[in-house]
CSV table of C-alpha atoms in Angstrom, one decimal:
chain,number,residue,atom,x,y,z
A,263,MET,CA,56.5,120.0,202.3
A,264,VAL,CA,54.5,118.2,199.7
A,265,PHE,CA,56.0,117.1,196.4
A,266,PRO,CA,53.7,114.7,194.6
A,267,GLY,CA,55.7,112.2,192.7
A,268,PHE,CA,59.0,113.2,194.3
A,269,ARG,CA,61.6,110.5,193.7
A,270,ALA,CA,64.5,110.8,196.2
A,271,GLY,CA,68.1,110.0,195.5
A,272,SER,CA,71.3,110.8,197.3
A,273,PHE,CA,74.7,112.3,196.5
A,274,GLY,CA,77.7,110.2,197.5
A,275,ALA,CA,76.1,106.7,197.6
A,276,ALA,CA,79.1,104.3,197.3
A,277,PRO,CA,78.8,101.9,194.4
A,278,ARG,CA,78.8,98.1,194.5
A,279,VAL,CA,78.0,97.8,198.2
A,280,PRO,CA,75.1,95.4,198.3
A,281,GLN,CA,73.4,96.3,201.6
A,282,LYS,CA,71.5,99.5,202.4
A,283,MET,CA,73.7,100.9,205.1
A,284,ARG,CA,72.7,103.4,207.8
A,285,ARG,CA,74.5,104.0,211.1
A,286,LEU,CA,72.9,105.4,214.2
A,287,SER,CA,74.6,106.2,217.4
A,288,GLY,CA,73.0,106.9,220.8
A,289,PRO,CA,74.1,107.1,224.4
A,290,ALA,CA,74.8,103.4,224.6
A,291,GLY,CA,77.1,103.4,221.5
A,292,SER,CA,76.7,103.0,217.8
A,293,LEU,CA,74.7,100.6,215.7
A,294,VAL,CA,75.2,99.6,212.1
A,295,LEU,CA,72.0,98.7,210.3
A,296,PHE,CA,71.5,96.3,207.4
A,297,VAL,CA,67.7,96.4,207.2
A,298,PRO,CA,65.1,97.2,204.6
A,299,LEU,CA,63.8,100.7,205.4
A,300,LEU,CA,60.3,101.9,204.9
A,301,PRO,CA,60.0,104.2,201.8
A,302,VAL,CA,60.2,107.8,202.6
A,303,LEU,CA,57.1,109.8,201.6
A,304,LEU,CA,57.0,113.6,201.6
A,305,VAL,CA,53.4,114.7,202.0
A,306,GLY,CA,51.7,118.0,201.8
A,307,GLY,CA,50.7,120.5,199.1
A,308,GLY,CA,52.0,120.6,195.5
A,309,CYS,CA,54.0,123.8,195.5
A,310,TRP,CA,57.3,125.3,196.6
A,311,PRO,CA,56.9,127.7,199.5
A,312,LEU,CA,55.6,131.1,198.5
A,313,SER,CA,55.7,134.0,200.9
A,314,ALA,CA,53.9,137.2,201.0
A,315,GLN,CA,55.1,139.6,198.3
A,316,ALA,CA,55.7,142.6,200.6
A,317,GLY,CA,58.3,143.8,203.0
A,318,PRO,CA,61.4,145.9,203.1
A,319,ASP,CA,64.3,145.4,200.7
A,320,GLU,CA,66.9,143.3,202.5
A,321,GLU,CA,68.9,142.5,199.4
A,322,ALA,CA,72.3,143.3,201.1
A,323,SER,CA,71.7,141.0,204.0
A,324,SER,CA,71.1,138.0,201.7
A,325,ARG,CA,73.9,138.7,199.3
A,326,LEU,CA,77.3,137.1,199.2
A,327,TRP,CA,80.0,139.3,200.9
A,328,GLY,CA,83.6,138.3,201.3
A,329,ARG,CA,87.3,139.2,201.5
A,330,VAL,CA,89.2,137.8,198.5
A,331,HIS,CA,93.0,137.2,198.8
A,332,THR,CA,95.0,136.7,195.6
A,333,VAL,CA,98.3,134.9,195.0
A,334,ARG,CA,99.9,138.3,194.5
A,335,GLY,CA,98.9,139.5,197.9
A,336,GLU,CA,96.0,141.7,196.9
A,337,VAL,CA,93.0,141.9,199.1
A,338,LEU,CA,89.6,142.9,197.7
A,339,GLU,CA,86.4,143.1,199.8
A,340,GLY,CA,82.8,143.5,198.7
A,341,PHE,CA,79.7,141.8,197.3
A,342,LEU,CA,80.6,138.7,195.4
A,343,ARG,CA,79.3,137.1,192.2
A,344,TRP,CA,80.6,133.6,192.1
A,345,GLY,CA,80.9,132.7,188.4
A,346,ARG,CA,77.9,134.0,186.5
A,347,THR,CA,75.0,132.9,188.7
A,348,LYS,CA,75.9,132.5,192.4
A,349,THR,CA,75.2,135.7,194.3
A,350,HIS,CA,73.3,134.8,197.5
A,351,TRP,CA,73.9,132.8,200.7
A,352,ALA,CA,71.1,130.5,199.6
A,353,ASP,CA,72.8,129.4,196.4
A,354,LEU,CA,74.5,126.0,196.2
A,355,LEU,CA,78.2,125.5,196.0
A,356,TRP,CA,79.0,122.3,194.1
A,357,VAL,CA,82.1,120.4,195.1
A,358,ARG,CA,83.7,116.9,194.6
A,359,LYS,CA,83.8,115.5,198.2
A,360,ARG,CA,86.7,113.1,198.9
A,361,LEU,CA,85.4,109.6,199.8
A,362,ALA,CA,87.9,107.6,201.8
A,363,GLU,CA,87.7,103.8,201.4
A,364,VAL,CA,87.4,103.5,205.2
A,365,ALA,CA,84.1,105.3,204.8
A,366,VAL,CA,82.7,102.2,203.2
A,367,VAL,CA,84.8,99.4,204.8
A,368,ASP,CA,83.7,100.5,208.2
A,369,TRP,CA,80.0,100.1,207.3
A,370,THR,CA,80.2,96.5,206.0
A,371,PRO,CA,79.8,93.3,208.1
A,372,GLY,CA,83.1,92.4,209.8
A,373,GLY,CA,84.7,95.5,208.4
A,374,GLU,CA,85.2,93.9,205.0
A,375,LEU,CA,83.8,94.7,201.6
A,376,VAL,CA,81.3,92.1,200.5
A,377,PRO,CA,81.5,91.3,196.7
A,378,PRO,CA,78.0,91.6,195.1
A,379,GLN,CA,76.8,88.4,193.4
A,380,ARG,CA,76.0,88.5,189.7
A,381,VAL,CA,73.6,86.0,188.1
A,382,VAL,CA,72.9,85.3,184.4
A,383,GLU,CA,70.2,82.8,183.2
A,384,TYR,CA,70.1,81.8,179.6
A,385,GLY,CA,68.9,78.7,177.7
A,386,GLY,CA,68.1,76.8,180.9
A,387,TYR,CA,71.6,77.5,182.4
A,388,ARG,CA,72.3,79.6,185.4
A,389,VAL,CA,75.7,81.2,185.9
A,390,THR,CA,76.6,82.8,189.2
A,391,TRP,CA,79.8,84.7,190.1
A,392,ASP,CA,81.2,87.3,192.6
A,393,GLU,CA,81.9,90.7,191.2
A,394,GLU,CA,85.6,91.2,191.9
A,395,ASP,CA,85.9,94.9,191.0
A,396,LEU,CA,85.2,96.7,194.3
A,397,THR,CA,87.1,99.9,193.3
A,398,LEU,CA,85.6,102.8,195.2
A,399,PRO,CA,85.4,106.4,193.8
A,400,GLU,CA,87.9,108.8,195.1
A,401,THR,CA,85.3,111.6,195.1
A,402,THR,CA,81.6,112.0,195.1
A,403,GLU,CA,79.4,114.9,194.0
A,404,ALA,CA,78.2,117.0,196.9
A,405,GLY,CA,76.7,120.4,197.5
A,406,LEU,CA,76.2,122.9,200.3
A,407,ARG,CA,74.9,126.4,200.4
A,408,PHE,CA,77.3,129.3,200.5
A,409,GLY,CA,75.7,130.5,203.8
A,410,HIS,CA,77.4,127.5,205.6
A,411,VAL,CA,80.9,128.4,204.4
A,412,ALA,CA,83.3,130.6,206.5
A,413,ALA,CA,86.3,130.4,204.3
A,414,LEU,CA,87.6,128.7,201.2
A,415,ARG,CA,91.4,128.2,200.6
A,416,VAL,CA,93.0,126.9,197.4
A,417,LEU,CA,95.6,124.1,198.2
A,418,GLU,CA,98.1,122.3,196.1
A,419,GLY,CA,96.9,120.3,193.1
A,420,ASP,CA,93.1,120.3,192.7
A,421,SER,CA,92.3,120.4,196.5
A,422,VAL,CA,90.3,123.1,198.2
A,423,ARG,CA,89.9,123.5,201.9
A,424,LEU,CA,86.4,124.5,203.1
A,425,GLU,CA,85.9,125.8,206.6
A,426,LEU,CA,82.3,125.7,207.7
A,427,ARG,CA,81.0,128.5,209.9
A,428,TRP,CA,80.6,126.5,213.1
A,429,GLY,CA,84.1,125.2,212.8
A,430,GLY,CA,85.9,122.2,214.6
A,431,ARG,CA,83.8,119.5,216.2
A,432,VAL,CA,80.1,119.8,216.8
A,433,GLY,CA,79.5,119.2,220.5
A,434,GLY,CA,78.2,115.8,221.6
A,435,GLU,CA,79.0,113.8,218.5
A,436,PRO,CA,79.6,110.0,219.0
A,437,GLU,CA,82.7,108.0,218.3
A,438,ALA,CA,81.0,107.0,215.0
A,439,TRP,CA,82.1,110.3,213.5
A,440,ARG,CA,85.7,109.4,213.4
A,441,LEU,CA,85.2,109.2,209.6
A,442,GLU,CA,84.9,112.9,209.6
A,443,PRO,CA,86.7,113.9,212.8
A,444,VAL,CA,86.4,117.6,212.1
A,445,PRO,CA,83.0,118.2,210.5
A,446,GLY,CA,83.7,121.9,210.4
A,447,VAL,CA,86.6,121.5,208.0
A,448,GLN,CA,86.3,119.6,204.6
A,449,VAL,CA,89.0,119.2,202.0
A,450,VAL,CA,87.3,118.8,198.6
A,451,ALA,CA,88.4,118.4,195.0
A,452,SER,CA,88.0,121.3,192.5
A,453,ARG,CA,88.2,119.0,189.5
A,454,GLY,CA,84.8,118.2,188.1
A,455,SER,CA,83.0,121.0,190.0
A,456,PRO,CA,81.4,123.8,188.1
A,457,ASP,CA,81.9,126.2,191.0
A,458,LEU,CA,85.6,125.5,191.7
A,459,GLY,CA,88.8,125.2,189.6
A,460,PRO,CA,89.1,126.1,185.9
A,461,ALA,CA,85.4,125.6,185.3
A,462,LEU,CA,84.6,128.6,187.5
A,463,ARG,CA,86.8,130.9,185.4
A,464,GLN,CA,86.4,134.0,187.7
A,465,ILE,CA,84.8,135.7,190.7
A,466,TRP,CA,83.5,139.2,190.5
A,467,VAL,CA,84.1,141.5,193.5
A,468,GLU,CA,81.9,144.5,193.8
A,469,VAL,CA,84.2,146.8,195.8
A,470,PRO,CA,82.2,149.7,197.2
A,471,GLY,CA,82.8,152.9,195.2
A,472,LYS,CA,84.6,151.1,192.5
A,473,ARG,CA,83.9,149.1,189.3
A,474,PRO,CA,83.5,145.3,189.8
A,475,VAL,CA,86.9,143.5,189.7
A,476,ALA,CA,87.2,140.0,188.1
A,477,VAL,CA,89.5,137.6,189.9
A,478,PRO,CA,90.4,134.5,187.8
A,479,TRP,CA,90.5,131.1,189.6
A,480,ARG,CA,94.3,130.8,188.9
A,481,ASP,CA,94.9,134.1,190.9
A,482,LEU,CA,92.8,133.0,193.9
A,483,ARG,CA,94.4,132.1,197.2
A,484,GLU,CA,91.6,132.4,199.8
A,485,VAL,CA,88.1,133.8,200.3
A,486,GLU,CA,86.6,134.7,203.7
A,487,PHE,CA,82.8,134.9,203.9
A,488,PHE,CA,80.9,137.0,206.3
A,489,ARG,CA,77.8,139.3,206.5
A,490,ALA,CA,77.9,142.6,204.6
A,491,PRO,CA,78.7,145.6,206.8
A,492,GLU,CA,76.0,148.0,207.9
A,493,GLY,CA,75.1,150.5,205.2
A,494,ALA,CA,76.6,148.4,202.3
A,495,ALA,CA,74.3,148.4,199.2
A,496,PRO,CA,74.7,146.3,196.1
A,497,ALA,CA,74.6,147.9,192.7
A,498,GLY,CA,71.6,145.7,191.7
A,499,SER,CA,69.0,143.2,193.0
A,500,ARG,CA,68.8,139.5,192.3
A,501,LEU,CA,65.9,138.2,190.1
A,502,PHE,CA,63.1,136.7,192.3
A,503,GLY,CA,59.9,135.2,191.1
A,504,THR,CA,57.4,132.3,190.8
A,505,VAL,CA,57.7,129.6,188.1
A,506,GLU,CA,54.7,127.5,187.0
A,507,ASP,CA,55.3,124.2,185.3
A,508,ARG,CA,53.1,122.3,182.8
A,509,GLN,CA,51.4,120.4,185.6
A,510,GLY,CA,50.4,123.6,187.3
A,511,ARG,CA,52.9,123.3,190.2
A,512,THR,CA,54.5,126.6,191.3
A,513,TYR,CA,58.0,127.2,192.7
A,514,SER,CA,59.2,130.5,194.2
A,515,GLY,CA,62.7,131.7,194.9
A,516,TYR,CA,65.8,133.5,193.5
A,517,LEU,CA,66.2,132.8,189.8
A,518,ALA,CA,69.2,132.1,187.6
A,519,TRP,CA,68.3,132.0,183.9
A,520,SER,CA,70.3,129.7,181.6
A,521,ASP,CA,73.6,130.7,183.3
A,522,ARG,CA,73.2,134.1,181.8
A,523,GLN,CA,70.6,136.3,183.5
A,524,VAL,CA,70.6,136.4,187.3
A,525,MET,CA,70.4,140.1,188.3
A,526,GLU,CA,67.8,142.8,187.4
A,527,THR,CA,70.6,144.7,185.7
A,528,ASP,CA,71.4,141.8,183.3
A,529,THR,CA,70.0,142.3,179.8
A,530,LEU,CA,68.0,140.2,177.4
A,531,ASN,CA,68.6,140.5,173.7
A,532,LEU,CA,65.2,140.5,171.9
A,533,GLY,CA,66.8,140.9,168.4
A,534,ARG,CA,66.5,143.7,165.9
A,535,GLY,CA,68.8,145.9,168.0
A,536,ARG,CA,66.4,145.9,171.0
A,537,ARG,CA,67.6,144.9,174.5
A,538,VAL,CA,65.7,145.0,177.8
A,539,ARG,CA,66.9,144.8,181.4
A,540,MET,CA,65.5,141.9,183.3
A,541,GLY,CA,64.3,144.3,185.9
A,542,GLU,CA,61.9,145.8,183.3
A,543,VAL,CA,60.1,142.5,182.8
A,544,ALA,CA,57.0,141.6,184.9
A,545,ALA,CA,56.3,138.1,183.4
A,546,PHE,CA,57.3,135.5,180.8
A,547,ARG,CA,54.9,133.1,179.1
A,548,ARG,CA,56.1,130.2,176.9
A,549,ARG,CA,54.7,130.2,173.4
A,550,PRO,CA,55.3,127.8,170.5
A,551,GLY,CA,58.6,128.7,169.0
A,552,GLY,CA,59.1,131.7,171.3
A,553,VAL,CA,58.2,133.6,174.4
A,554,GLU,CA,55.7,136.4,175.4
A,555,LEU,CA,57.2,139.1,177.6
A,556,THR,CA,55.0,141.4,179.6
A,557,LEU,CA,57.0,144.5,180.6
A,558,ARG,CA,56.3,146.5,183.7
A,559,SER,CA,55.2,149.4,181.5
A,560,GLY,CA,52.3,147.2,180.3
A,561,GLU,CA,53.8,146.5,176.8
A,562,VAL,CA,53.6,143.0,175.6
A,563,VAL,CA,56.4,141.7,173.4
A,564,GLU,CA,56.5,138.5,171.3
A,565,ALA,CA,60.0,137.2,170.8
A,566,ARG,CA,61.0,134.1,168.8
A,567,TYR,CA,64.0,131.8,169.0
A,568,LEU,CA,65.9,133.5,171.8
A,569,PRO,CA,68.9,131.4,173.0
A,570,GLU,CA,67.8,131.8,176.7
A,571,PHE,CA,64.5,130.2,175.9
A,572,GLY,CA,65.5,127.0,174.2
A,573,SER,CA,63.6,124.0,175.5
A,574,ALA,CA,66.7,122.4,177.1
A,575,ASN,CA,67.8,125.6,178.9
A,576,LEU,CA,67.9,125.4,182.7
A,577,LEU,CA,66.0,127.7,185.0
A,578,ARG,CA,67.2,127.5,188.6
A,579,VAL,CA,65.0,128.5,191.6
A,580,SER,CA,66.8,128.9,194.9
A,581,ASP,CA,64.6,129.0,198.0
A,582,PRO,CA,66.3,129.7,201.3
A,583,ALA,CA,63.5,127.7,203.1
A,584,LEU,CA,64.2,124.5,201.3
A,585,GLY,CA,66.8,124.2,198.6
A,586,VAL,CA,67.3,124.5,194.9
A,587,LEU,CA,65.1,123.4,191.9
A,588,GLU,CA,66.3,123.0,188.4
A,589,ILE,CA,63.7,122.9,185.6
A,590,ARG,CA,64.1,123.1,181.8
A,591,TRP,CA,62.3,125.8,179.9
A,592,GLY,CA,60.4,123.2,177.9
A,593,GLU,CA,58.7,122.2,181.2
A,594,VAL,CA,57.7,125.7,182.1
A,595,THR,CA,54.5,127.6,181.2
A,596,SER,CA,55.2,130.9,182.8
A,597,VAL,CA,57.4,132.9,185.1
A,598,ARG,CA,56.2,135.9,187.2
A,599,LEU,CA,58.9,138.2,188.6
A,600,HIS,CA,58.2,139.9,192.0
A,601,PRO,CA,60.2,140.9,195.1
A,602,PRO,CA,60.8,138.3,197.9
A,603,GLY,CA,58.5,138.5,200.9
A,604,PRO,CA,59.8,139.2,204.4
A,605,ALA,CA,59.9,135.5,205.4
A,606,VAL,CA,62.1,134.6,202.4
A,607,SER,CA,64.4,137.6,203.1
A,608,ALA,CA,64.8,136.6,206.8
A,609,LEU,CA,65.7,133.0,205.9
A,610,GLY,CA,68.2,134.1,203.3
A,611,LYS,CA,70.3,136.2,205.7
A,612,TRP,CA,73.8,135.2,206.6
A,613,GLU,CA,72.9,134.7,210.3
A,614,SER,CA,70.1,132.3,209.5
A,615,PHE,CA,72.5,129.5,208.3
A,616,THR,CA,73.5,127.1,211.0
A,617,GLY,CA,74.7,123.5,211.0
A,618,LYS,CA,74.6,120.3,213.1
A,619,LEU,CA,75.0,116.6,212.8
A,620,LEU,CA,72.0,114.7,211.5
A,621,SER,CA,69.9,112.8,214.1
A,622,GLY,CA,66.6,111.1,213.8
A,623,THR,CA,64.5,108.0,214.0
A,624,VAL,CA,64.6,105.2,211.5
A,625,VAL,CA,61.5,103.0,211.2
A,626,THR,CA,62.2,99.6,209.6
A,627,SER,CA,59.7,97.5,207.6
A,628,THR,CA,59.0,95.4,210.7
A,629,GLY,CA,58.0,98.5,212.7
A,630,GLU,CA,61.1,98.7,214.8
A,631,GLU,CA,62.2,102.3,215.7
A,632,LEU,CA,65.9,103.2,216.1
A,633,SER,CA,66.8,106.7,217.2
A,634,GLY,CA,70.2,108.5,217.3
A,635,TRP,CA,72.8,110.1,215.1
A,636,VAL,CA,72.5,109.3,211.4
A,637,LEU,CA,75.1,108.9,208.7
A,638,TRP,CA,73.4,108.6,205.3
A,639,ASP,CA,75.0,106.4,202.6
A,640,ALA,CA,78.4,106.5,204.3
A,641,ASP,CA,79.1,110.2,203.5
A,642,GLU,CA,76.3,112.5,204.4
A,643,GLY,CA,76.0,113.3,208.1
A,644,GLY,CA,75.4,117.0,208.3
A,645,SER,CA,72.3,119.2,208.1
A,646,TRP,CA,74.0,121.3,205.5
A,647,GLU,CA,74.2,118.4,203.0
A,648,ILE,CA,71.9,117.7,200.1
A,649,LEU,CA,69.2,115.2,199.2
A,650,ASP,CA,68.4,115.1,195.5
A,651,GLY,CA,65.4,113.8,193.7
A,652,ARG,CA,62.9,114.5,190.8
A,653,GLN,CA,59.4,115.7,190.6
A,654,GLY,CA,58.0,115.5,187.1
A,655,GLY,CA,60.4,117.3,184.8
A,656,ALA,CA,62.2,119.2,187.6
A,657,ARG,CA,65.2,118.2,189.7
A,658,LEU,CA,65.1,119.1,193.4
A,659,TYR,CA,68.1,119.6,195.8
A,660,VAL,CA,66.7,119.7,199.3
A,661,GLU,CA,68.9,120.5,202.3
A,662,MET,CA,68.9,117.6,204.8
A,663,GLY,CA,68.3,120.0,207.7
A,664,GLN,CA,65.0,121.0,206.1
A,665,VAL,CA,63.6,117.5,206.1
A,666,ALA,CA,61.3,116.8,209.1
């Protein structure tokens, strides 16, 4: 996949550790690397994948479905809307992943933390000292798509237990993975996550034949995730479309608009007492001080100073084939709404999400090639984890398993 100007980063990089650390493990054992790596270059075209705009409606197969258990013993089952904007298996669940100190100590020479050296030069004098503060964070930001999660259970305090769908150990992992002895189970912190804890506020459960039921976080005990049963049909469809930025790059996927509009049944207030359903809109085009809406009826509406179209408001594009893009409305020129094609629908289904430990080949600046299991920045070792970076005014979150 080609992203011109893509600048990669990584969640969970432990601070104040001076070496670039990568561990690879193979049949002969494990190897800790402290080597300069070649820059990673993603090459190809300049757009997010765009599939054909035809095919059957498979909305139900790509929608979140689960069984919600409350602290009072109630059990609700149906389509889920996680907070305001998470409705599909391809959406990202943001967590605070616990980072044990051993996850960094084990990756340093001799198993000891090496204090980074600080240098100040001023007026012809040079002062050098070792940085003594090697305090490690207790948690680090991480994300994974809902399609990888089998169950979520609220524990004591701010802890949450995530059970990934493949469960337990992944076959064939080397001894190096003792840092995460059970990759299929992760205990994460809800504090600081927008998708867990008090920040989530509530989950909506669309129980078939009934009105949606809101379950506040404080009442939640456990959620089991699985595919929707045969014949289940959601009340509405998720917004899908193609976003074009100011540089002419296009990105296609499921849309979440300013944490407000995400479904075709959601409404947009145009002012003067007029509201339109998002499903009635065919396209948006940014104009100075406002936005131009083209309705599916052919009517063109000019609207000014709508809160959803402030320059700083985020538009999220979730592509099952790659990851999630966040772009501010001020960087967008237009949005065209259309159904997902068959390729996107197939990749977004519950059964399409699988996980495995990362493996690959590292090429050093001297041309040496080292192949085996890979643990990235001491905390990312699964195909379900996220590599983040920027492209122009957009922020990209790419699933590690999608990187070739």
